[in-house]
PDB file of C-alpha atoms in Angstrom:
ATOM      1  CA  ASN A   1     -22.030   2.038   3.936  1.00 56.00           C
ATOM      2  CA  ASN A   2     -21.453   0.293   0.693  1.00 66.00           C
ATOM      3  CA  GLY A   3     -20.211   2.447  -2.271  1.00 68.00           C
ATOM      4  CA  SER A   4     -19.059   5.332  -0.193  1.00 69.00           C
ATOM      5  CA  GLY A   5     -15.446   5.104  -1.297  1.00 75.00           C
ATOM      6  CA  LYS A   6     -13.850   3.443   1.806  1.00 80.00           C
ATOM      7  CA  THR A   7     -12.068   0.688  -0.085  1.00 83.00           C
ATOM      8  CA  THR A   8     -11.184   3.054  -2.935  1.00 85.00           C
ATOM      9  CA  LEU A   9      -9.354   5.324  -0.246  1.00 85.00           C
ATOM     10  CA  LEU A  10      -7.353   2.060   0.811  1.00 89.00           C
ATOM     11  CA  ARG A  11      -6.598   1.212  -2.747  1.00 91.00           C
ATOM     12  CA  CYS A  12      -5.234   4.740  -3.392  1.00 91.00           C
ATOM     13  CA  LEU A  13      -3.162   4.693  -0.214  1.00 92.00           C
ATOM     14  CA  SER A  14      -1.621   1.396  -1.045  1.00 92.00           C
ATOM     15  CA  THR A  15      -0.745   2.827  -4.568  1.00 92.00           C
ATOM     16  CA  ALA A  16      -3.058   0.167  -6.261  1.00 92.00           C
ATOM     17  CA  LEU A  17      -5.095   2.940  -7.592  1.00 92.00           C
ATOM     18  CA  VAL A  18      -4.130   6.514  -8.679  1.00 93.00           C
ATOM     19  CA  PRO A  19      -6.595   9.030  -7.002  1.00 89.00           C
ATOM     20  CA  ASP A  20      -8.818  11.196  -9.315  1.00 87.00           C
ATOM     21  CA  PHE A  21      -8.406  14.126  -6.992  1.00 85.00           C
ATOM     22  CA  GLY A  22      -6.626  15.154  -3.647  1.00 86.00           C
ATOM     23  CA  ARG A  23      -3.236  14.464  -2.339  1.00 89.00           C
ATOM     24  CA  ALA A  24      -1.867  12.143   0.187  1.00 92.00           C
ATOM     25  CA  THR A  25       1.635  11.247   1.514  1.00 93.00           C
ATOM     26  CA  VAL A  26       3.055   8.280   3.513  1.00 93.00           C
ATOM     27  CA  GLN A  27       6.003   9.411   5.686  1.00 92.00           C
ATOM     28  CA  GLY A  28       6.198  12.632   3.447  1.00 94.00           C
ATOM     29  CA  ILE A  29       6.246  10.493   0.221  1.00 95.00           C
ATOM     30  CA  ASP A  30       3.627  11.310  -2.280  1.00 96.00           C
ATOM     31  CA  ILE A  31       1.531   8.225  -3.181  1.00 95.00           C
ATOM     32  CA  VAL A  32       1.549   9.030  -6.823  1.00 95.00           C
ATOM     33  CA  SER A  33       5.066  10.276  -7.620  1.00 95.00           C
ATOM     34  CA  GLY A  34       6.708   8.025  -4.908  1.00 96.00           C
ATOM     35  CA  ARG A  35       4.535   4.930  -5.448  1.00 93.00           C
ATOM     36  CA  GLU A  36       7.442   2.393  -5.419  1.00 93.00           C
ATOM     37  CA  ALA A  37       8.945   3.950  -2.105  1.00 94.00           C
ATOM     38  CA  VAL A  38       5.338   4.053  -0.700  1.00 95.00           C
ATOM     39  CA  ARG A  39       4.707   0.358  -1.437  1.00 91.00           C
ATOM     40  CA  GLY A  40       7.753  -0.623   0.772  1.00 91.00           C
ATOM     41  CA  LEU A  41       5.929   1.149   3.758  1.00 94.00           C
ATOM     42  CA  VAL A  42       2.478  -0.193   3.363  1.00 94.00           C
ATOM     43  CA  ALA A  43       0.743  -3.254   4.243  1.00 92.00           C
ATOM     44  CA  HIS A  44      -2.920  -3.861   3.041  1.00 91.00           C
ATOM     45  CA  LEU A  45      -5.473  -6.332   4.086  1.00 89.00           C
ATOM     46  CA  ASN A  46      -7.968  -6.696   1.229  1.00 79.00           C
ATOM     47  CA  GLN A  47     -11.338  -8.275   1.184  1.00 64.00           C
ATOM     48  CA  PRO A  48     -11.027 -11.164   0.274  1.00 62.00           C
ATOM     49  CA  PRO A  49      -7.609 -11.409   1.551  1.00 64.00           C
ATOM     50  CA  GLY A  50      -5.208 -12.790  -1.182  1.00 70.00           C
ATOM     51  CA  PHE A  51      -3.043 -15.949  -0.879  1.00 84.00           C
ATOM     52  CA  TYR A  52      -1.986 -18.978  -2.589  1.00 87.00           C
ATOM     53  CA  GLY A  53      -4.773 -21.580  -1.568  1.00 87.00           C
ATOM     54  CA  GLY A  54      -2.787 -24.655  -2.408  1.00 91.00           C
ATOM     55  CA  LEU A  55       0.049 -23.725  -0.200  1.00 94.00           C
ATOM     56  CA  SER A  56      -0.007 -24.051   3.476  1.00 96.00           C
ATOM     57  CA  ALA A  57       0.043 -21.065   5.799  1.00 95.00           C
ATOM     58  CA  HIS A  58       3.760 -21.547   6.575  1.00 96.00           C
ATOM     59  CA  GLU A  59       4.474 -21.869   2.791  1.00 96.00           C
ATOM     60  CA  ASN A  60       2.546 -18.793   2.080  1.00 94.00           C
ATOM     61  CA  LEU A  61       4.598 -16.759   4.692  1.00 95.00           C
ATOM     62  CA  ILE A  62       7.844 -18.320   3.474  1.00 95.00           C
ATOM     63  CA  LEU A  63       7.151 -17.130  -0.053  1.00 94.00           C
ATOM     64  CA  ALA A  64       6.069 -13.779   1.011  1.00 91.00           C
ATOM     65  CA  ASN A  65       9.221 -13.466   3.014  1.00 93.00           C
ATOM     66  CA  ALA A  66      11.350 -14.456  -0.004  1.00 93.00           C
ATOM     67  CA  VAL A  67       9.440 -12.523  -2.634  1.00 91.00           C
ATOM     68  CA  LEU A  68       9.359  -9.169  -0.547  1.00 89.00           C
ATOM     69  CA  ASN A  69      12.831  -9.775   0.705  1.00 90.00           C
ATOM     70  CA  LEU A  70      11.717  -9.256   4.317  1.00 93.00           C
ATOM     71  CA  GLY A  71      14.641 -11.108   5.726  1.00 94.00           C
ATOM     72  CA  ARG A  72      12.464 -12.671   8.584  1.00 95.00           C
ATOM     73  CA  LYS A  73      13.637 -15.877  10.325  1.00 95.00           C
ATOM     74  CA  GLU A  74      11.864 -19.209  10.481  1.00 94.00           C
ATOM     75  CA  GLU A  75      11.139 -18.515  14.088  1.00 95.00           C
ATOM     76  CA  ASP A  76       9.412 -15.147  13.219  1.00 95.00           C
ATOM     77  CA  ILE A  77       7.170 -17.022  10.753  1.00 96.00           C
ATOM     78  CA  GLU A  78       6.227 -19.764  13.198  1.00 96.00           C
ATOM     79  CA  SER A  79       5.664 -17.057  15.965  1.00 96.00           C
ATOM     80  CA  VAL A  80       3.273 -14.960  13.906  1.00 96.00           C
ATOM     81  CA  LEU A  81       1.193 -18.076  13.004  1.00 97.00           C
ATOM     82  CA  ARG A  82       1.195 -19.131  16.785  1.00 96.00           C
ATOM     83  CA  ARG A  83       0.184 -15.562  17.543  1.00 95.00           C
ATOM     84  CA  VAL A  84      -2.925 -15.699  15.414  1.00 96.00           C
ATOM     85  CA  GLY A  85      -3.895 -19.166  16.687  1.00 95.00           C
ATOM     86  CA  LEU A  86      -2.778 -21.229  13.551  1.00 96.00           C
ATOM     87  CA  GLY A  87       0.215 -22.722  15.026  1.00 95.00           C
ATOM     88  CA  SER A  88      -1.181 -26.239  14.891  1.00 96.00           C
ATOM     89  CA  LYS A  89      -2.565 -25.581  11.237  1.00 95.00           C
ATOM     90  CA  GLN A  90       0.603 -24.020   9.821  1.00 94.00           C
ATOM     91  CA  ASN A  91       1.084 -27.012   7.470  1.00 96.00           C
ATOM     92  CA  THR A  92      -2.492 -27.302   6.269  1.00 95.00           C
ATOM     93  CA  PRO A  93      -3.303 -25.804   2.675  1.00 95.00           C
ATOM     94  CA  LEU A  94      -5.243 -22.420   2.960  1.00 94.00           C
ATOM     95  CA  ASP A  95      -7.883 -23.733   0.820  1.00 94.00           C
ATOM     96  CA  SER A  96      -9.094 -25.974   3.455  1.00 95.00           C
ATOM     97  CA  PHE A  97      -9.349 -23.170   6.099  1.00 94.00           C
ATOM     98  CA  SER A  98     -12.568 -21.659   7.125  1.00 93.00           C
ATOM     99  CA  SER A  99     -13.243 -17.968   6.419  1.00 91.00           C
ATOM    100  CA  GLY A 100     -12.248 -16.964   9.924  1.00 92.00           C
ATOM    101  CA  MET A 101      -8.977 -18.888   9.651  1.00 94.00           C
ATOM    102  CA  LYS A 102      -8.200 -17.214   6.306  1.00 93.00           C
ATOM    103  CA  GLN A 103      -8.743 -13.893   8.147  1.00 92.00           C
ATOM    104  CA  ARG A 104      -6.429 -14.837  10.913  1.00 94.00           C
ATOM    105  CA  PHE A 105      -3.806 -15.857   8.299  1.00 94.00           C
ATOM    106  CA  ALA A 106      -4.076 -12.490   6.751  1.00 93.00           C
ATOM    107  CA  LEU A 107      -3.456 -10.793  10.093  1.00 94.00           C
ATOM    108  CA  ALA A 108      -0.440 -13.135  10.536  1.00 95.00           C
ATOM    109  CA  ARG A 109       0.898 -11.899   7.160  1.00 93.00           C
ATOM    110  CA  LEU A 110       0.378  -8.291   8.171  1.00 92.00           C
ATOM    111  CA  SER A 111       2.269  -8.934  11.348  1.00 92.00           C
ATOM    112  CA  LEU A 112       5.112 -10.407   9.297  1.00 93.00           C
ATOM    113  CA  LEU A 113       5.477  -7.441   7.166  1.00 92.00           C
ATOM    114  CA  GLN A 114       5.980  -4.974   9.883  1.00 91.00           C
ATOM    115  CA  ARG A 115       5.151  -1.890   7.843  1.00 93.00           C
ATOM    116  CA  ASP A 116       4.645   1.705   8.822  1.00 92.00           C
ATOM    117  CA  LEU A 117       1.161   2.046   7.434  1.00 94.00           C
ATOM    118  CA  ILE A 118      -1.377  -0.643   7.899  1.00 95.00           C
ATOM    119  CA  LEU A 119      -4.339  -0.513   5.662  1.00 94.00           C
ATOM    120  CA  LEU A 120      -7.410  -2.597   6.861  1.00 93.00           C
ATOM    121  CA  ASP A 121     -10.310  -3.272   4.656  1.00 89.00           C
ATOM    122  CA  GLU A 122     -13.224  -4.680   6.867  1.00 87.00           C
ATOM    123  CA  PRO A 123     -10.729  -6.496   9.112  1.00 90.00           C
ATOM    124  CA  GLU A 124     -13.569  -7.794  11.496  1.00 89.00           C
ATOM    125  CA  THR A 125     -15.079  -9.959   8.504  1.00 85.00           C
ATOM    126  CA  HIS A 126     -15.567 -13.495   9.352  1.00 89.00           C
ATOM    127  CA  LEU A 127     -13.951 -13.173  12.824  1.00 90.00           C
ATOM    128  CA  ASP A 128     -15.570 -14.581  15.971  1.00 92.00           C
ATOM    129  CA  ALA A 129     -15.447 -12.900  19.435  1.00 92.00           C
ATOM    130  CA  ALA A 130     -11.905 -14.348  20.026  1.00 94.00           C
ATOM    131  CA  GLY A 131     -10.775 -13.195  16.440  1.00 93.00           C
ATOM    132  CA  LEU A 132     -12.051  -9.706  17.302  1.00 92.00           C
ATOM    133  CA  ARG A 133     -10.110  -9.618  20.506  1.00 92.00           C
ATOM    134  CA  LEU A 134      -7.085 -10.674  18.609  1.00 95.00           C
ATOM    135  CA  LEU A 135      -7.636  -7.961  16.073  1.00 94.00           C
ATOM    136  CA  GLN A 136      -7.881  -5.291  18.821  1.00 92.00           C
ATOM    137  CA  GLU A 137      -4.534  -6.663  20.452  1.00 94.00           C
ATOM    138  CA  LEU A 138      -2.637  -6.659  17.172  1.00 95.00           C
ATOM    139  CA  ILE A 139      -3.754  -3.097  16.409  1.00 93.00           C
ATOM    140  CA  GLY A 140      -2.607  -2.104  19.826  1.00 92.00           C
ATOM    141  CA  GLU A 141       0.727  -3.993  19.098  1.00 93.00           C
ATOM    142  CA  TRP A 142       1.158  -2.258  15.751  1.00 94.00           C
ATOM    143  CA  LYS A 143       0.327   1.095  17.159  1.00 93.00           C
ATOM    144  CA  ALA A 144       2.814   0.655  19.966  1.00 94.00           C
ATOM    145  CA  ARG A 145       5.606  -0.098  17.441  1.00 93.00           C
ATOM    146  CA  GLY A 146       4.749   3.099  15.795  1.00 93.00           C
ATOM    147  CA  ALA A 147       2.557   2.038  12.784  1.00 94.00           C
ATOM    148  CA  ALA A 148      -0.331   4.049  11.623  1.00 93.00           C
ATOM    149  CA  ILE A 149      -3.410   2.052  10.981  1.00 93.00           C
ATOM    150  CA  VAL A 150      -6.193   3.109   8.560  1.00 92.00           C
ATOM    151  CA  MET A 151      -9.138   0.758   8.882  1.00 90.00           C
ATOM    152  CA  VAL A 152     -12.424   0.806   6.902  1.00 87.00           C
ATOM    153  CA  SER A 153     -15.581  -0.768   8.091  1.00 83.00           C
ATOM    154  CA  SER A 154     -19.321  -0.826   7.433  1.00 77.00           C
ATOM    155  CA  ASP A 155     -19.886  -2.003  11.001  1.00 76.00           C
ATOM    156  CA  LEU A 156     -19.020   1.170  12.990  1.00 72.00           C
ATOM    157  CA  PRO A 157     -20.201  -0.226  16.325  1.00 71.00           C
ATOM    158  CA  GLU A 158     -17.966  -3.121  16.068  1.00 69.00           C
ATOM    159  CA  VAL A 159     -14.866  -1.367  15.387  1.00 72.00           C
ATOM    160  CA  MET A 160     -15.344   1.927  17.482  1.00 75.00           C
ATOM    161  CA  ASN A 161     -13.333   0.571  20.408  1.00 76.00           C
ATOM    162  CA  MET A 162     -10.279  -0.179  18.129  1.00 79.00           C
ATOM    163  CA  SER A 163     -10.216   3.340  16.797  1.00 84.00           C
ATOM    164  CA  ASP A 164      -8.513   6.491  18.084  1.00 85.00           C
ATOM    165  CA  ARG A 165     -10.233   8.625  15.278  1.00 86.00           C
ATOM    166  CA  ILE A 166     -13.374   7.942  13.233  1.00 84.00           C
ATOM    167  CA  ALA A 167     -14.047   9.522   9.840  1.00 83.00           C
ATOM    168  CA  VAL A 168     -17.429   8.874   8.159  1.00 79.00           C
ATOM    169  CA  VAL A 169     -17.185   8.666   4.454  1.00 78.00           C
ATOM    170  CA  TRP A 170     -20.135   9.361   1.978  1.00 77.00           C
ATOM    171  CA  GLY A 171     -19.772   9.621  -1.657  1.00 77.00           C
ATOM    172  CA  GLY A 172     -16.127   9.533  -1.518  1.00 73.00           C
ATOM    173  CA  ARG A 173     -15.848  12.448   0.896  1.00 76.00           C
ATOM    174  CA  ILE A 174     -15.414  12.716   4.556  1.00 80.00           C
ATOM    175  CA  VAL A 175     -18.528  14.185   5.926  1.00 85.00           C
ATOM    176  CA  GLY A 176     -17.705  13.763   9.675  1.00 83.00           C
ATOM    177  CA  GLN A 177     -14.882  13.174  12.082  1.00 86.00           C
ATOM    178  CA  PHE A 178     -14.816  12.143  15.655  1.00 82.00           C
ATOM    179  CA  ALA A 179     -12.181  11.354  18.236  1.00 83.00           C
ATOM    180  CA  ARG A 180     -12.750   8.238  20.500  1.00 71.00           C
ATOM    181  CA  GLY A 181     -15.194   9.147  23.034  1.00 67.00           C
ATOM    182  CA  GLU A 182     -16.864  11.871  21.234  1.00 67.00           C
ATOM    183  CA  VAL A 183     -19.359   9.528  19.647  1.00 57.00           C
ATOM    184  CA  ASN A 184     -21.065   6.598  21.249  1.00 52.00           C
ATOM    185  CA  GLU A 185     -22.888   3.455  19.709  1.00 51.00           C
ATOM    186  CA  GLU A 186     -26.381   5.021  20.290  1.00 52.00           C
ATOM    187  CA  GLN A 187     -25.415   7.773  17.921  1.00 51.00           C
ATOM    188  CA  VAL A 188     -24.591   5.655  14.830  1.00 50.00           C
TER     189      VAL A 188
END
């Protein structure tokens, strides 16, 4: 539900906000005292996803690669754009992309980052059925390489099959937790 604290949780984990209470670590590093180190471990898909609209998808990823000193090769950049279905649009300015294409671009950028913790804020937003399948595949690939993924969504039935564990947040607190298979769509 809106206003429950889901996005705030992600912003704290990404170190964009300092939490008012509680404690969290990423790979044993406190998110407050070790915020600079944590930033190098975390990738965050925001709503709306940020990018430079006048630049092409390819140029945006080249810029991210340079600014974040990722050391990715040209073929890595082209590969992630193809992977999300934007290979033929890689030289098109992002301002001309549909909302769904922008969301696919955000997924490409996350894939390029290859971080240990991936934070997804409403990742299913603007994705069609094929885009949702892509999201599910990418989550599987990220998990297979050892990344931890924290995803928040107001659409629980849509993301249930992508989750190993589900926590229900209300008023900034976790009020329920379930493992995959413990809850079904009819219960939500």
